[in-house]
PDB file of C-alpha atoms in Angstrom:
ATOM      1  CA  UNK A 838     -44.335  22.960  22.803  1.00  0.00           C
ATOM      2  CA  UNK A 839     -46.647  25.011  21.511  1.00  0.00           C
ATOM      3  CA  UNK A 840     -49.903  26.129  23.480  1.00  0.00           C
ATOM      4  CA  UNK A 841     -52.818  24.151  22.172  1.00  0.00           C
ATOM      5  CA  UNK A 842     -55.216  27.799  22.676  1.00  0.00           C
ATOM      6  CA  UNK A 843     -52.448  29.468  20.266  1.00  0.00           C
ATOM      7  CA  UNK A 844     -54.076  27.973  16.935  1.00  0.00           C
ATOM      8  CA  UNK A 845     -56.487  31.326  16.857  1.00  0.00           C
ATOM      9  CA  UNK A 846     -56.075  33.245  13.972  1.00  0.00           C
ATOM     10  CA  UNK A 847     -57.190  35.928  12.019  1.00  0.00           C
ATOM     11  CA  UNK A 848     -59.601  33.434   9.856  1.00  0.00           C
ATOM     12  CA  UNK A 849     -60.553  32.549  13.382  1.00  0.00           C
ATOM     13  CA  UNK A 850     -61.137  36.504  14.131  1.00  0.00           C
ATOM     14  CA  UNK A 851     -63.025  37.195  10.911  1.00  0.00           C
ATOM     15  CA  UNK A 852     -65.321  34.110  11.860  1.00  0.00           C
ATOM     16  CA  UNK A 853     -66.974  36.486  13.897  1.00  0.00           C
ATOM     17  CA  UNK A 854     -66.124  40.085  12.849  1.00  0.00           C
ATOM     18  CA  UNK A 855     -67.369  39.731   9.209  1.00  0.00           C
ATOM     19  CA  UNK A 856     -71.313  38.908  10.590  1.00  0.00           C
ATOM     20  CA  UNK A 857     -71.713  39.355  14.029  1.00  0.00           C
ATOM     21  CA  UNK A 858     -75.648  38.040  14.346  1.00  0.00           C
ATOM     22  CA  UNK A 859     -78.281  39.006  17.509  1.00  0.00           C
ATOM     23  CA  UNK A 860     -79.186  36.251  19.652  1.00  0.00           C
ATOM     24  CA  UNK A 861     -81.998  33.491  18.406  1.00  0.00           C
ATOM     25  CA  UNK A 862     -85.016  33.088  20.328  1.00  0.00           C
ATOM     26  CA  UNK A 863     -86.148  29.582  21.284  1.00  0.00           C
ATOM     27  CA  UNK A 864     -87.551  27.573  18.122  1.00  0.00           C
ATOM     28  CA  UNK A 865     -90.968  25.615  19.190  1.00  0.00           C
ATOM     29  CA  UNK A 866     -91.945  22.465  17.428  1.00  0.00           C
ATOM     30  CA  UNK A 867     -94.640  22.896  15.366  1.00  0.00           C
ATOM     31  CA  UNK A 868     -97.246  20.242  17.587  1.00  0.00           C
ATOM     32  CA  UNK A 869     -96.499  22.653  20.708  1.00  0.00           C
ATOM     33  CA  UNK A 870     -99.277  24.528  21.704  1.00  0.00           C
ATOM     34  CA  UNK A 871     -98.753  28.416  21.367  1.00  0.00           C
ATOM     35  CA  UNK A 872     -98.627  30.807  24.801  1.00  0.00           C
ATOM     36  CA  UNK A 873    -100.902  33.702  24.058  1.00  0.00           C
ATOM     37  CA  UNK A 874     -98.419  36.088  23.802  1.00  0.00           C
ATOM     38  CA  UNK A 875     -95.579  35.785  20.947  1.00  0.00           C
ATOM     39  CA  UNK A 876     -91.972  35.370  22.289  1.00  0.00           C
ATOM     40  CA  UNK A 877     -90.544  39.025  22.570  1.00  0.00           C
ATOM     41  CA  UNK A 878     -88.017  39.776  19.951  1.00  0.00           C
ATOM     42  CA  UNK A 879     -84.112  39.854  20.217  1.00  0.00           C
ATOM     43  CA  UNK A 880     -83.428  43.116  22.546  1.00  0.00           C
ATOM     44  CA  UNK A 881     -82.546  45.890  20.727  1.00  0.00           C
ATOM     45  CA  UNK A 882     -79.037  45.953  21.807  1.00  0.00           C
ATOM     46  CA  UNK A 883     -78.578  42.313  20.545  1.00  0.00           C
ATOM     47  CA  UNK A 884     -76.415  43.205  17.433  1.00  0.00           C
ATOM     48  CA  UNK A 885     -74.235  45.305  19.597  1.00  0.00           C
ATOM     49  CA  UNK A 886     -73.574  42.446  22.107  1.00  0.00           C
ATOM     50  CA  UNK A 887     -72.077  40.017  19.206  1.00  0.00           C
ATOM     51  CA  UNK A 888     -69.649  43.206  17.964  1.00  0.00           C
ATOM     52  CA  UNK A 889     -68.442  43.397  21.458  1.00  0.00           C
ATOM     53  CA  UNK A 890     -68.191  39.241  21.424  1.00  0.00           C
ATOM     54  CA  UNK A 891     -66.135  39.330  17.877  1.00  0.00           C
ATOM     55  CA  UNK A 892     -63.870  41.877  19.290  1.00  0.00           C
ATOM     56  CA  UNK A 893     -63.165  40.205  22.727  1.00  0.00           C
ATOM     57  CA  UNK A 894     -62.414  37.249  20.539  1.00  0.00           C
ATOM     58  CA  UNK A 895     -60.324  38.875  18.757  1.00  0.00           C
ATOM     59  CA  UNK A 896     -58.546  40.040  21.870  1.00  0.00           C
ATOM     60  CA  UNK A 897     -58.015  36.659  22.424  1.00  0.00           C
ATOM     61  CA  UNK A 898     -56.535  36.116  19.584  1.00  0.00           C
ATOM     62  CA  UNK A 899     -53.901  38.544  19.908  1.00  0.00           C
ATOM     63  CA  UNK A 900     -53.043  37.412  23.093  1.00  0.00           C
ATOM     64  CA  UNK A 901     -52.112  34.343  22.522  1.00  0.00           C
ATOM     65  CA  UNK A 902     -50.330  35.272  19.167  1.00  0.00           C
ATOM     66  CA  UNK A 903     -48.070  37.356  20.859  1.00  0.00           C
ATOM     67  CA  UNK A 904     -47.337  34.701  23.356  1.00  0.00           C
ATOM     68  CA  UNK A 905     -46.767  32.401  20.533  1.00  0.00           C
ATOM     69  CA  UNK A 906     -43.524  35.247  19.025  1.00  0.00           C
ATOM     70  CA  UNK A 907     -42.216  35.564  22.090  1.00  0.00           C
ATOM     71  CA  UNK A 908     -41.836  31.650  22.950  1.00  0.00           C
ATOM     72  CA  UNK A 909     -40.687  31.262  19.197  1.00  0.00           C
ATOM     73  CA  UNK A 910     -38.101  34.707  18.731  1.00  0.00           C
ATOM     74  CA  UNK A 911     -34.485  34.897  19.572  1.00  0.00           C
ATOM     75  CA  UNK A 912     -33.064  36.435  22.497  1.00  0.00           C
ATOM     76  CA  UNK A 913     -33.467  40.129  22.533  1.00  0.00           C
ATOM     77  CA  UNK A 914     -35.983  40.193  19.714  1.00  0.00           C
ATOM     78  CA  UNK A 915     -38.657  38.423  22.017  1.00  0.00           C
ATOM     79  CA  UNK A 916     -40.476  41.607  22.602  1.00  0.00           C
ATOM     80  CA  UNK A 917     -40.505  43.439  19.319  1.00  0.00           C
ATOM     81  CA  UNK A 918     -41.688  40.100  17.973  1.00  0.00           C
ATOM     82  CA  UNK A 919     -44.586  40.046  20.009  1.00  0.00           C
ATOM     83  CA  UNK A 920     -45.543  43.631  18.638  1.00  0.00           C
ATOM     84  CA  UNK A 921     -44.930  42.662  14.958  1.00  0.00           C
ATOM     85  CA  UNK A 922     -47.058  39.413  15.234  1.00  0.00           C
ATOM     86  CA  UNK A 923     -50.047  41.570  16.563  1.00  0.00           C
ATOM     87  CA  UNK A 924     -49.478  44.182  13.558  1.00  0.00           C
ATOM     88  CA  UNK A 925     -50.183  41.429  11.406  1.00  0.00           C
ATOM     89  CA  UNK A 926     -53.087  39.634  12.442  1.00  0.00           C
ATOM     90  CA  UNK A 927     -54.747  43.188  12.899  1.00  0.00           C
ATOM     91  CA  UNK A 928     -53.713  43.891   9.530  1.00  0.00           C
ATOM     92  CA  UNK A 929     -55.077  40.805   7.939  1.00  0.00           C
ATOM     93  CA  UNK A 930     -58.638  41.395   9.998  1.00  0.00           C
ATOM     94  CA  UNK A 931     -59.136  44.691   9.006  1.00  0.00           C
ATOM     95  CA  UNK A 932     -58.102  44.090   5.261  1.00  0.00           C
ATOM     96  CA  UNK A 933     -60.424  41.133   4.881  1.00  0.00           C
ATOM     97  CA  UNK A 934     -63.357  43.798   6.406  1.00  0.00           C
ATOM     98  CA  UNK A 935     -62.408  46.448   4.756  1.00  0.00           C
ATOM     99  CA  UNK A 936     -64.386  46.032   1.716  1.00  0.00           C
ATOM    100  CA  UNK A 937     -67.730  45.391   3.631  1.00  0.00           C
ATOM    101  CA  UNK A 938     -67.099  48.675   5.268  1.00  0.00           C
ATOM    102  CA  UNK A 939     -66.882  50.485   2.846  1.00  0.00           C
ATOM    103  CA  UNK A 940     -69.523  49.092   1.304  1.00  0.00           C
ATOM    104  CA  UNK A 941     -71.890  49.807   4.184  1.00  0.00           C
ATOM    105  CA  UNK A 942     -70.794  53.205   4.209  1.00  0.00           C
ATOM    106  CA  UNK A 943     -71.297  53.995   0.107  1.00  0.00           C
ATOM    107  CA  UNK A 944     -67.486  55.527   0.842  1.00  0.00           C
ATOM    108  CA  UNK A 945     -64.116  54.620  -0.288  1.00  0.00           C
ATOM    109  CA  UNK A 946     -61.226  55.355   2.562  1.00  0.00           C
ATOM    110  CA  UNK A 947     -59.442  58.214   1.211  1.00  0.00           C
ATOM    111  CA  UNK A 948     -56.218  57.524   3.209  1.00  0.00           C
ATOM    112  CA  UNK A 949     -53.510  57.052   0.795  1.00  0.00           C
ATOM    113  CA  UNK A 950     -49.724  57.194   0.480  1.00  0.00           C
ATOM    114  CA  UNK A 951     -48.231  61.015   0.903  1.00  0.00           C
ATOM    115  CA  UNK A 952     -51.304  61.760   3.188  1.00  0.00           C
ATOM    116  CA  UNK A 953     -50.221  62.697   6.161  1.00  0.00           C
ATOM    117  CA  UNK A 954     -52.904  65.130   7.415  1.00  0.00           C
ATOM    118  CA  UNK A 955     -53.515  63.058  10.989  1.00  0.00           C
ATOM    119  CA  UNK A 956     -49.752  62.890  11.795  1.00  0.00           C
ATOM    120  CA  UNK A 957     -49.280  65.675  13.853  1.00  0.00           C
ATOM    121  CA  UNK A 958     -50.745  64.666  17.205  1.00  0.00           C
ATOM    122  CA  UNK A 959     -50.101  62.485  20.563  1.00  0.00           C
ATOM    123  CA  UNK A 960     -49.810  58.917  19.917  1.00  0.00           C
ATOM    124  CA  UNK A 961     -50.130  56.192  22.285  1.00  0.00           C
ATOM    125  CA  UNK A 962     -47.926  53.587  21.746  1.00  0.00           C
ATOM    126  CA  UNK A 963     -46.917  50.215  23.893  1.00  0.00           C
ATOM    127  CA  UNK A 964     -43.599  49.847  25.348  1.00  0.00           C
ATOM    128  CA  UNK A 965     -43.346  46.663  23.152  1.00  0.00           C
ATOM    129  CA  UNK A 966     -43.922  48.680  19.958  1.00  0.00           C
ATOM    130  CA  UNK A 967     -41.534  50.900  20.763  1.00  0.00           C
ATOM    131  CA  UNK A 968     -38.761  47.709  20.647  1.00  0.00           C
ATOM    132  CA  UNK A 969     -40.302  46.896  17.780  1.00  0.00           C
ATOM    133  CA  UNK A 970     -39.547  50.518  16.413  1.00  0.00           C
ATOM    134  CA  UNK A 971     -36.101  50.476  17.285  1.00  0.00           C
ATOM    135  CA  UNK A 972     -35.614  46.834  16.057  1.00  0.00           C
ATOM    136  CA  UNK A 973     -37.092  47.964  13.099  1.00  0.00           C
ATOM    137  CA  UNK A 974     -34.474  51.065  12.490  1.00  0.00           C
ATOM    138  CA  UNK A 975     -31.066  49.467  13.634  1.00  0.00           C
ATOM    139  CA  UNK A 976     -31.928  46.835  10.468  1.00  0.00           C
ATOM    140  CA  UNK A 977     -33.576  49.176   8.174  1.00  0.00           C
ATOM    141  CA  UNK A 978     -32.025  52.869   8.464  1.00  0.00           C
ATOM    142  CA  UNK A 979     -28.206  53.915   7.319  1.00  0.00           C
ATOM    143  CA  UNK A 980     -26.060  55.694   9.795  1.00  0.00           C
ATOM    144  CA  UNK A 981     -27.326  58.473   8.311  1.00  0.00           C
ATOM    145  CA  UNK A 982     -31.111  58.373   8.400  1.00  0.00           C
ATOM    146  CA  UNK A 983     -30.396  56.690  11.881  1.00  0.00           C
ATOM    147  CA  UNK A 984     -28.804  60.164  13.037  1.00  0.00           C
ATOM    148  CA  UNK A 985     -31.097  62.445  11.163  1.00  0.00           C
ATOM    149  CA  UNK A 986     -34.094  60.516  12.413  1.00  0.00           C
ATOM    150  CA  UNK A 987     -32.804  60.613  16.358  1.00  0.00           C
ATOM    151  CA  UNK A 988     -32.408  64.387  15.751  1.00  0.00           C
ATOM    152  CA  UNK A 989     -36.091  65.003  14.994  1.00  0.00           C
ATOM    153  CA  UNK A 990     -36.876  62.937  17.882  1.00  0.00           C
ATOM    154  CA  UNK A 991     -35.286  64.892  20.304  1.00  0.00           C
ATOM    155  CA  UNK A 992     -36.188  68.090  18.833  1.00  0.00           C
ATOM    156  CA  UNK A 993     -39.774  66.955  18.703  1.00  0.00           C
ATOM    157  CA  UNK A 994     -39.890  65.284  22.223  1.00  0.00           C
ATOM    158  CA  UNK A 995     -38.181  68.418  24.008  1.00  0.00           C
ATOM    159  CA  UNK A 996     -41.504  70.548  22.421  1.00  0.00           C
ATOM    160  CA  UNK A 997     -44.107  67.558  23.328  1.00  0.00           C
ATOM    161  CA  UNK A 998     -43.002  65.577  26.142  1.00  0.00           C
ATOM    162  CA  UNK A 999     -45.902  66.285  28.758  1.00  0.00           C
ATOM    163  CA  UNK A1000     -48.457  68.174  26.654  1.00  0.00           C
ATOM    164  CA  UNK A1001     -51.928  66.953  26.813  1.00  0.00           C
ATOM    165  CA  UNK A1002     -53.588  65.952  23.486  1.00  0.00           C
ATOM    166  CA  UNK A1003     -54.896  68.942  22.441  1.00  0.00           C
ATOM    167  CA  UNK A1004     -51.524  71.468  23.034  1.00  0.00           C
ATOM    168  CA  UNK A1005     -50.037  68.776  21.624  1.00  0.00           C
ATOM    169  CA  UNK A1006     -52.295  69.359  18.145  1.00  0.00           C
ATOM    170  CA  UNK A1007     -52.242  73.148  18.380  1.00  0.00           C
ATOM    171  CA  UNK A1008     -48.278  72.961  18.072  1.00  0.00           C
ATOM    172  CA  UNK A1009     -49.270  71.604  14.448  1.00  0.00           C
ATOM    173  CA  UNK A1010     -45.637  69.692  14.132  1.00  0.00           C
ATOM    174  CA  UNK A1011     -45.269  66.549  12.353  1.00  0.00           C
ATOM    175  CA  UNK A1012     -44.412  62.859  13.465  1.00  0.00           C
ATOM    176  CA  UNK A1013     -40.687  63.087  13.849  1.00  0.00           C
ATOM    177  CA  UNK A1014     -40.348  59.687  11.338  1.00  0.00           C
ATOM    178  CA  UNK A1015     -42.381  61.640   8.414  1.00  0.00           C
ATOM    179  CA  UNK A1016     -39.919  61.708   5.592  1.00  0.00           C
ATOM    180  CA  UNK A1017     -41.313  63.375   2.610  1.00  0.00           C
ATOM    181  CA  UNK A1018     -45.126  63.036   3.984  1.00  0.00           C
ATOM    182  CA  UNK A1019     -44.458  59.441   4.298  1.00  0.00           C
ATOM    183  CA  UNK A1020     -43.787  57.231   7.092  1.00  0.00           C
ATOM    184  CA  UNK A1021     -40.599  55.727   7.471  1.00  0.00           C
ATOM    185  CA  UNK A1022     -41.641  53.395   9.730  1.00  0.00           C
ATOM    186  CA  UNK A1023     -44.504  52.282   8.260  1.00  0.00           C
ATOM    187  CA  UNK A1024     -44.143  48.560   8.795  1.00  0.00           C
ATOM    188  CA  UNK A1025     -43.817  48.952  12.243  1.00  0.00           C
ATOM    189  CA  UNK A1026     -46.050  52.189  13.470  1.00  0.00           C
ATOM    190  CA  UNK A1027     -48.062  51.227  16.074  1.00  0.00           C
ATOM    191  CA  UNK A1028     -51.423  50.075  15.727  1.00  0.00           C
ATOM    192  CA  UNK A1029     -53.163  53.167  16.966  1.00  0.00           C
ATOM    193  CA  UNK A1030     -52.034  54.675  14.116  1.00  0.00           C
ATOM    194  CA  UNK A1031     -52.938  51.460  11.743  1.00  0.00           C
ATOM    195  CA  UNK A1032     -56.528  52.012  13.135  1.00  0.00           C
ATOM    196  CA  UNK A1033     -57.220  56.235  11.833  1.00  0.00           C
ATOM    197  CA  UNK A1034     -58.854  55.595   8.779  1.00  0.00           C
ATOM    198  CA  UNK A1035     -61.088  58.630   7.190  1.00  0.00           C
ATOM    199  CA  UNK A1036     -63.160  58.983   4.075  1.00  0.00           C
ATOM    200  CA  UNK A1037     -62.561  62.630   3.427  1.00  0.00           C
ATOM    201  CA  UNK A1038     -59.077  63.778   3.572  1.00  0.00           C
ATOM    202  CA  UNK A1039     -60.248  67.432   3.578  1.00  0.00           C
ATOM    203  CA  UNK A1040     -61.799  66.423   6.277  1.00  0.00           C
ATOM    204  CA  UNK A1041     -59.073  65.643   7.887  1.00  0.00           C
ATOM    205  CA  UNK A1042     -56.930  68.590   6.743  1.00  0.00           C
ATOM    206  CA  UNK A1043     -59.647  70.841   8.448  1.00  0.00           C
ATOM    207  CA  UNK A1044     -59.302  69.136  11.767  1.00  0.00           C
ATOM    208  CA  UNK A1045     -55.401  69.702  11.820  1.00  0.00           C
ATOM    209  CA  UNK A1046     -55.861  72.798  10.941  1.00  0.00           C
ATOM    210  CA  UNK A1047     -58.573  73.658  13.659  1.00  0.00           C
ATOM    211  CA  UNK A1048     -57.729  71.415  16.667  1.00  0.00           C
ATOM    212  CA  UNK A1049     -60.343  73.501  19.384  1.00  0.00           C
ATOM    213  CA  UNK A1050     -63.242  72.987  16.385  1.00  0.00           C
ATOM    214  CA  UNK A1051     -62.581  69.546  15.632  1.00  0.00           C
ATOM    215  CA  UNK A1052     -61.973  68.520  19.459  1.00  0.00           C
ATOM    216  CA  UNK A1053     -65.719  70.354  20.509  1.00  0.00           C
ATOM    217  CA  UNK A1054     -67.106  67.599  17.458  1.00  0.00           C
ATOM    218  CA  UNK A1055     -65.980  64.872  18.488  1.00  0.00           C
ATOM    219  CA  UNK A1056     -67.420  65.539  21.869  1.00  0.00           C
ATOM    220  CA  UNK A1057     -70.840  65.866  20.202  1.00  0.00           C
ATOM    221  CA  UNK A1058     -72.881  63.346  19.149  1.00  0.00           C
ATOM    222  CA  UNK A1059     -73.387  64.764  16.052  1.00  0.00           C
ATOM    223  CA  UNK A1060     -70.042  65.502  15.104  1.00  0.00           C
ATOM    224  CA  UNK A1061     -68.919  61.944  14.089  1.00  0.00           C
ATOM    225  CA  UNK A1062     -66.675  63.095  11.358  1.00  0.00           C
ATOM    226  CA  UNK A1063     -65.825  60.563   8.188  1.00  0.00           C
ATOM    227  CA  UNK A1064     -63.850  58.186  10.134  1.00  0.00           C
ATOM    228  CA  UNK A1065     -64.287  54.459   9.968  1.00  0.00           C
ATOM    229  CA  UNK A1066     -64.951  52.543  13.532  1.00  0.00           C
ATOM    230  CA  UNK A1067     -63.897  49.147  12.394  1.00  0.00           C
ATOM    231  CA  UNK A1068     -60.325  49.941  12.232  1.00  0.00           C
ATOM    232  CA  UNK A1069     -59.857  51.608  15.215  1.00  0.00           C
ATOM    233  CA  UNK A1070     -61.866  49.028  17.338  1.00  0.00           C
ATOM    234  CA  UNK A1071     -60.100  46.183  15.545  1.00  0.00           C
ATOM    235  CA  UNK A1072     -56.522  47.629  16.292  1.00  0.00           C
ATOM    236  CA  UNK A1073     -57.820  48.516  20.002  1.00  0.00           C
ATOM    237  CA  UNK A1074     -58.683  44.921  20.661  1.00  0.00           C
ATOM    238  CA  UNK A1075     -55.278  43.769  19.513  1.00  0.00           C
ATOM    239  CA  UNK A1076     -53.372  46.917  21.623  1.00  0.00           C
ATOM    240  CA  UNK A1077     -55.578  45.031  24.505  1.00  0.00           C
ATOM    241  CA  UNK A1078     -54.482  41.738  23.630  1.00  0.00           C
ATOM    242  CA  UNK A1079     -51.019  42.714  23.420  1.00  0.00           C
ATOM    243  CA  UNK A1080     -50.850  44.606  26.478  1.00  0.00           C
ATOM    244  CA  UNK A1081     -52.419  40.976  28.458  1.00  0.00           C
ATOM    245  CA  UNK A1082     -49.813  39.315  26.586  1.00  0.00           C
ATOM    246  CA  UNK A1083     -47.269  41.225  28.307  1.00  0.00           C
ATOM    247  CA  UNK A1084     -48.858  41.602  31.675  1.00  0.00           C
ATOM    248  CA  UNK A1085     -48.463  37.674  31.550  1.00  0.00           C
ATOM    249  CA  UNK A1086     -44.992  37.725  30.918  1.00  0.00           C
ATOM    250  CA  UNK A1087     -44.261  40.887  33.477  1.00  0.00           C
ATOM    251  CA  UNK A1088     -43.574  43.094  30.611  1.00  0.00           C
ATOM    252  CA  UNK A1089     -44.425  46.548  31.166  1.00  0.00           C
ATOM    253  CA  UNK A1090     -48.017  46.970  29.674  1.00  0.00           C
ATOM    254  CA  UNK A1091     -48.552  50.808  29.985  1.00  0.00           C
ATOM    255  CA  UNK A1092     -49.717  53.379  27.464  1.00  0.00           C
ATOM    256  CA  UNK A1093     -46.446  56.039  26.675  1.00  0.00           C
ATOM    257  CA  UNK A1094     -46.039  58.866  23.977  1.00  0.00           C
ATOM    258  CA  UNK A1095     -44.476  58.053  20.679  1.00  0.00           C
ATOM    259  CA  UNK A1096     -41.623  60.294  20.388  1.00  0.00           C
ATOM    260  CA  UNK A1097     -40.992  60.424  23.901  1.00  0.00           C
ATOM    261  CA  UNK A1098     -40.857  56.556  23.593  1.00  0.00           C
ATOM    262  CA  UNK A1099     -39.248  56.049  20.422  1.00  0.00           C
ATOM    263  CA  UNK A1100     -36.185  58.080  21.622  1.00  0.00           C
ATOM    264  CA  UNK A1101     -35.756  56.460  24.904  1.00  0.00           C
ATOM    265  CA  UNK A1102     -35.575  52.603  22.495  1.00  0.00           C
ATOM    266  CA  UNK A1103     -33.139  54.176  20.346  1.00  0.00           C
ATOM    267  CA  UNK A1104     -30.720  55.619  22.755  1.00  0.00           C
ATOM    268  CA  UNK A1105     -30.886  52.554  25.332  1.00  0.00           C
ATOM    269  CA  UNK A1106     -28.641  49.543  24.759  1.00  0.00           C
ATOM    270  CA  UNK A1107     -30.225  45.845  25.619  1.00  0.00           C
ATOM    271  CA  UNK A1108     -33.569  47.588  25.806  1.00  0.00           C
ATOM    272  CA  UNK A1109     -35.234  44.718  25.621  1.00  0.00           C
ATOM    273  CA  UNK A1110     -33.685  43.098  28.299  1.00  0.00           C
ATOM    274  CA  UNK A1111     -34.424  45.738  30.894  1.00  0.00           C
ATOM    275  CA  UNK A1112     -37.752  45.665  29.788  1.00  0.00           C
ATOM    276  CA  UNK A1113     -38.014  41.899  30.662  1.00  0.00           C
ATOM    277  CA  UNK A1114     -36.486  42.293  33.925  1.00  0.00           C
ATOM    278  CA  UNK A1115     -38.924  44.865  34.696  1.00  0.00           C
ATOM    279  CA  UNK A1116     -36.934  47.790  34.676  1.00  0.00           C
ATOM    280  CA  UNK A1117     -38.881  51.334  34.355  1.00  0.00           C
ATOM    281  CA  UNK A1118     -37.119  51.719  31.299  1.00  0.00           C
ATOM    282  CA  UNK A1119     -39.941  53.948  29.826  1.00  0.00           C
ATOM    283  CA  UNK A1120     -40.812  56.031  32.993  1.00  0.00           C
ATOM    284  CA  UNK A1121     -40.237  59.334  31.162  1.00  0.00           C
ATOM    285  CA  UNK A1122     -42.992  58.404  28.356  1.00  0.00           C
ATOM    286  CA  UNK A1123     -45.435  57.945  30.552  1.00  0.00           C
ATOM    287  CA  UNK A1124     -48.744  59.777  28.738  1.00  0.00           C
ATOM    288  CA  UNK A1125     -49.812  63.012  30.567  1.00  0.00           C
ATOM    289  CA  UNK A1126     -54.133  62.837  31.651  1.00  0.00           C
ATOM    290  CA  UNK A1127     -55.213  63.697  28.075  1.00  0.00           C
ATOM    291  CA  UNK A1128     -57.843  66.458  28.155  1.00  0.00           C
ATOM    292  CA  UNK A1129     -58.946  65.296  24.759  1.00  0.00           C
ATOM    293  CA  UNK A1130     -58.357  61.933  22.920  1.00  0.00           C
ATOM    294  CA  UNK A1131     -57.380  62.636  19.344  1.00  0.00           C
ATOM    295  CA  UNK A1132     -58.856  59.811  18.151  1.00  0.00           C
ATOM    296  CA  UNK A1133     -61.586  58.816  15.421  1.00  0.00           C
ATOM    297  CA  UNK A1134     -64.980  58.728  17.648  1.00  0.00           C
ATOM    298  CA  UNK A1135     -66.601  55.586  18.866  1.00  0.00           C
ATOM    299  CA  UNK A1136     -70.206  54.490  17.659  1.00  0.00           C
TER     300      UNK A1136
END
């Protein structure tokens, strides 16, 4: 039977992402005498308050959708379903918000197919997207890409595994599933990677190309850079969701490294089913203290 909580959706999301408003202040009827000082305005911080409210709701949301997969998926898919149902409804929130910002911003995203200018650097990932990843490949990839792709994973991860954030930019190597500047996982890459979106690609080009100088601006307040919030706070909220989702079901919830990740799912038989009974399947993964989150920067 199906949770009665589990009818949030993305409509249900958007309800509050598309116009967060500040809170009202009383109304008084118009016979009511007046006080002799006007009621003070909304606090300034008022807007803010309702964008934390619309993303908490949308934390919700994903929550319970990923509860809602893994009651309704077959055995051994349970886990990878949960990840694939969040990708979508943070998918369908940010592209019914992406117009407005844009809009707000006078920008167009530049991101685009072949771009590939932010793929060189630590990703977090959750050990539920990493099922998803291997689901994804064992139904997807010939023996052949299969191989080739397992190959850059371990050639990758043996270079990576255990750098912090920012050795792990200056190395300047690219995502192991890059194929032809595109990703061939693209369906299925995790949702900190759905939630980088910039509006000047030389922009981002620049930053690859000078990890130290782009890592000192985004510790400034000043050095923003052309990427988009929403995204990134809309895919954060459903990484949050997710990771409650699990927690509920004793999954493993923590934060691990892509490749390191990604070629521990491919290389393990009934993954998902050590992951369910708790095993420490992804122990190896485990993200180092980051010195420097290579991230788009918060508002």
């Amino acid at each position: 039977m199906q949770d009665s909580k589990s009818a949030f959706s993305a409509a249900d999301a958007l309800a509050f992402l598309a116009a967060p408003q500040p809170a009202k202040t009383a109304s008084v009827h118009p016979l009511t005498p007046r006080a002799a000082d006007p009621a003070p305005p909304p606090p300034e911080n008022a807007y803010a308050e309702a964008d934390k409210a619309s993303y908490r709701h949308l934390e919700t949301a994903a929550y319970y959708r990923a509860l809602d997969a893994a009651r309704g998926a077959r055995a051994g898919e349970r886990l990878s379903s949960m990840a694939t149902a969040v990708h979508r409804l943070a998918d369908e929130v940010w592209a019914n918000v992406r117009a407005d910002a844009e809009a707000a911003s006078r920008r167009s995203i530049a991101c685009a197919a072949g771009c590939a200018a932010c793929c060189n650097q630590q990703v977090a990932i959750a050990p539920v997207e990493a099922a998803a990843i291997a689901h994804y490949v064992t139904r997807h990839f010939t023996d052949e890409e299969d191989a080739a792709l397992v190959a850059r994973l371990r050639k990758l991860d043996d270079i990576t595994r255990g750098k912090t954030a920012l050795e792990r930019a200056h190395l300047r190597q690219p995502c192991a599933f890059l194929v032809d500047g595109r990703c061939s996982i693209y369906p299925v890459r995790p949702l900190r990677c759905r939630g980088v979106h910039s509006r000047d690609a030389g922009y981002c080009g620049w930053a690859a190309a000078h990890p130290d100088e782009a890592a000192a601006e985004r510790g400034s307040r000043e050095g923003a850079g052309p990427y988009v919030v929403a995204p990134a706070k809309i895919m954060d909220a459903a990484l949050t969701g997710l990771a409650r989702a699990c927690r509920t079901l004793g999954v493993d919830a923590e934060s691990l490294e892509l490749i390191a990740a990604a070629r521990i799912a491919l290389a393990v038989a009934g993954l998902e089913e050590f992951l369910a009974a708790g095993e420490p399947v992804f122990a190896a993964a485990a993200l180092p203290t980051p010195e420097d989150a290579p991230v788009p920067p918060a508002e």
